[in-house]
PDB file of C-alpha atoms in Angstrom:
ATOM      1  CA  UNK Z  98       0.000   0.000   0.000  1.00 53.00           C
ATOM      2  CA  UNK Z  99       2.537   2.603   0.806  1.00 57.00           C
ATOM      3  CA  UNK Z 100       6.725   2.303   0.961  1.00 60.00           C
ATOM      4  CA  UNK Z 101       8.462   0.932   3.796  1.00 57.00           C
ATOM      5  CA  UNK Z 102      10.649   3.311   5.372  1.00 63.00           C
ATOM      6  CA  UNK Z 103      13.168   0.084   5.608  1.00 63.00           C
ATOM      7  CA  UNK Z 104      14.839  -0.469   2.219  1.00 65.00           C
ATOM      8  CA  UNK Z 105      13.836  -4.465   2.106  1.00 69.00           C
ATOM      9  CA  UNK Z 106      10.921  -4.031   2.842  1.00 66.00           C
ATOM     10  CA  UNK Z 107       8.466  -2.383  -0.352  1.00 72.00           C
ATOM     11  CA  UNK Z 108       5.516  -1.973   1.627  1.00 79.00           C
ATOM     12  CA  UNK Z 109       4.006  -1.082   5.435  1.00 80.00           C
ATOM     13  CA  UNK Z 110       2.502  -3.834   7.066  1.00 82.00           C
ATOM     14  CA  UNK Z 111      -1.058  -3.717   7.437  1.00 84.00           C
ATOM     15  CA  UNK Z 112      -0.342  -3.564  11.268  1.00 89.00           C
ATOM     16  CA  UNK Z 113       1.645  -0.576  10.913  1.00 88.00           C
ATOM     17  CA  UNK Z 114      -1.475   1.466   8.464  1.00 86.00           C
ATOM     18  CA  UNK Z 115      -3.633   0.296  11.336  1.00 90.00           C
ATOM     19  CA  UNK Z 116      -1.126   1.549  14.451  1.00 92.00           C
ATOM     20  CA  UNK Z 117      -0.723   4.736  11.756  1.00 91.00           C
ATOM     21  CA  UNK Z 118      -4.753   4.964  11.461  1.00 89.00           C
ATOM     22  CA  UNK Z 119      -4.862   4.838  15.266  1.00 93.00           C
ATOM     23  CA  UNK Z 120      -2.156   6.958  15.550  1.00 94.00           C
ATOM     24  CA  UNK Z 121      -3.858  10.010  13.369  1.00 92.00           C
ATOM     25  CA  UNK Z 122      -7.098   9.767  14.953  1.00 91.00           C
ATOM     26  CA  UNK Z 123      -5.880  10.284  18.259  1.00 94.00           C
ATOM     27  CA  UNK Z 124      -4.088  13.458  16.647  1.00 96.00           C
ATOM     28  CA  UNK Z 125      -6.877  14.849  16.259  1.00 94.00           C
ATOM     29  CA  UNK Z 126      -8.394  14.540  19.465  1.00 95.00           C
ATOM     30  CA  UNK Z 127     -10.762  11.392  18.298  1.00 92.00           C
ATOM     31  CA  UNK Z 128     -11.091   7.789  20.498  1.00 93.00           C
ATOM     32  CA  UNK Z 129      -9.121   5.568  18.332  1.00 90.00           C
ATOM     33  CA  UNK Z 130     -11.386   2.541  19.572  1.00 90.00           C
ATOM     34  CA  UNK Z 131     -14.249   3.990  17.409  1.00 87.00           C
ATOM     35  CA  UNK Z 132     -12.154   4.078  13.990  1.00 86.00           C
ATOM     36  CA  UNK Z 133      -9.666   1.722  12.079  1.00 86.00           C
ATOM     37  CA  UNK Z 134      -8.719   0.834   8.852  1.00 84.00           C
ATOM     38  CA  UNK Z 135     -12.095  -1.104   7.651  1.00 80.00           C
ATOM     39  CA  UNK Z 136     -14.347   1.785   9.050  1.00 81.00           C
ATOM     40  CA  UNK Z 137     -12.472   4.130   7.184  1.00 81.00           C
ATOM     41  CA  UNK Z 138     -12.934   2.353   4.324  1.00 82.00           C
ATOM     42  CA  UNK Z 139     -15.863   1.779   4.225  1.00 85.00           C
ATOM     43  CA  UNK Z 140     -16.996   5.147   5.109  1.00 85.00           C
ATOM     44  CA  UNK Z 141     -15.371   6.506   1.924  1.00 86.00           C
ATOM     45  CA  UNK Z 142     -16.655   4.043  -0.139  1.00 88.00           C
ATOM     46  CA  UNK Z 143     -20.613   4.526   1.665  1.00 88.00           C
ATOM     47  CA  UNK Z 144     -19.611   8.884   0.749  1.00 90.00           C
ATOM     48  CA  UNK Z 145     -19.149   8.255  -2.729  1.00 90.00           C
ATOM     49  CA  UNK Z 146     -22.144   6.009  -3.127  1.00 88.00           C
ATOM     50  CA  UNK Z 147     -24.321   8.355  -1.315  1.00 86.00           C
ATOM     51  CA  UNK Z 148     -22.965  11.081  -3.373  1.00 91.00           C
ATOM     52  CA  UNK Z 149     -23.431   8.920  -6.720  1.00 90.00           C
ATOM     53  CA  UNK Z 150     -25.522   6.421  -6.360  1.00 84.00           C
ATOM     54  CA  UNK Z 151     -23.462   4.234  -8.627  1.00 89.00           C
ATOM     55  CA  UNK Z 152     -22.866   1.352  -7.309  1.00 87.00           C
ATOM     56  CA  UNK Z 153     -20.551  -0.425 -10.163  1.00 91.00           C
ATOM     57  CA  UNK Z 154     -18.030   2.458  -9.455  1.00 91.00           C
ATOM     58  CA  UNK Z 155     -18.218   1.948  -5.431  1.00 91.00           C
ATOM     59  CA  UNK Z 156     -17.719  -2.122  -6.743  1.00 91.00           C
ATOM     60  CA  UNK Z 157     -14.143  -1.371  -8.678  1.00 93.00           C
ATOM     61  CA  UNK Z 158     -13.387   1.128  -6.226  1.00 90.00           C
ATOM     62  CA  UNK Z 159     -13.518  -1.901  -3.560  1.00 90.00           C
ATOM     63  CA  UNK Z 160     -12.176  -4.266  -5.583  1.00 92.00           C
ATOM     64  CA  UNK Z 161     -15.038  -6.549  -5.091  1.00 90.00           C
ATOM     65  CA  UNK Z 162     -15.903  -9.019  -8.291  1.00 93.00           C
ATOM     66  CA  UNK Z 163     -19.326  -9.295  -7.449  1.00 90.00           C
ATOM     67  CA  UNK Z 164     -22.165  -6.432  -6.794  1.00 87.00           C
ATOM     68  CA  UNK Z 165     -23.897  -8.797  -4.482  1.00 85.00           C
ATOM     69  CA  UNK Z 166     -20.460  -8.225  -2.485  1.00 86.00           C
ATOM     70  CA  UNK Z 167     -20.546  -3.950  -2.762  1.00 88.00           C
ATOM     71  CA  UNK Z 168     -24.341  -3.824  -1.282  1.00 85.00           C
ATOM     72  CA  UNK Z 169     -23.944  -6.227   1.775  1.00 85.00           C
ATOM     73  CA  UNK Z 170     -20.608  -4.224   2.382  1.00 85.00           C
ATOM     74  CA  UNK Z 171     -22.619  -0.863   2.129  1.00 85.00           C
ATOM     75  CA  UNK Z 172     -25.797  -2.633   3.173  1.00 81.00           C
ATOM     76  CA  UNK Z 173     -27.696  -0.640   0.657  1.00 73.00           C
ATOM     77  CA  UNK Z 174     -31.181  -1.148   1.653  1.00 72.00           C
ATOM     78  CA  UNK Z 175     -34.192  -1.988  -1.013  1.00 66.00           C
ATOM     79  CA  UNK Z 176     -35.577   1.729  -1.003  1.00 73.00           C
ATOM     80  CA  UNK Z 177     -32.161   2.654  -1.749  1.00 73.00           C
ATOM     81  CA  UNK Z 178     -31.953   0.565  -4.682  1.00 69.00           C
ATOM     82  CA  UNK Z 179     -35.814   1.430  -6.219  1.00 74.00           C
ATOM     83  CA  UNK Z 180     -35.330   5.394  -5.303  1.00 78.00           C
ATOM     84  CA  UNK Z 181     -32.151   5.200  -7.643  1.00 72.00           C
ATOM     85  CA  UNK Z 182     -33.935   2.815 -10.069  1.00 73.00           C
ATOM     86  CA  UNK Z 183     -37.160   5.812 -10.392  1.00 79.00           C
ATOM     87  CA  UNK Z 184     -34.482   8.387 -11.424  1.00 79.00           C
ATOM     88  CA  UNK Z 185     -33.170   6.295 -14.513  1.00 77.00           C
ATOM     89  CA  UNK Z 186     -35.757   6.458 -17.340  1.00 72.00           C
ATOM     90  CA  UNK Z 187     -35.604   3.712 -20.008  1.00 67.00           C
TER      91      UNK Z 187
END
């Protein structure tokens, strides 16, 4: 995900993003027990869904093969799904 700071290493651990997560939340005055690496990410990805309601973006965003996958992970709801289904006209 990002460079090591050691040379033989190419990458920080995912330990380390997580003690760096907890590290930056309590920077900024936050409880660190209330965030970490999957709430972030899932936050962002539930922000640009909200924002967009497209879901196939939020899916390669994730990484996820399957849509199935992207709404249990955002748990978009079914009045979710039918209000964006009224705004697309065919």
């Amino acid at each position: 995900m990002f460079p090591s700071r050691f040379h033989d290493r190419p990458h920080v651990s995912t330990r380390q993003y997580a003690r760096l997560v907890r590290d930056w939340v309590a920077a900024i005055g936050l409880d660190p027990s209330g965030y970490g690496t999957l709430s972030l990410r899932r936050t962002k990805a539930a922000l640009i869904y909200r924002k967009t309601g497209n879901l196939r973006a939020v899916q390669l965003l994730l990484g996820h093969t399957k849509v199935d996958s992207t709404v249990r992970y955002l748990g978009v709801e079914l009045e979710d799904a039918l209000s964006i289904a009224e705004k697309i006209d065919i």
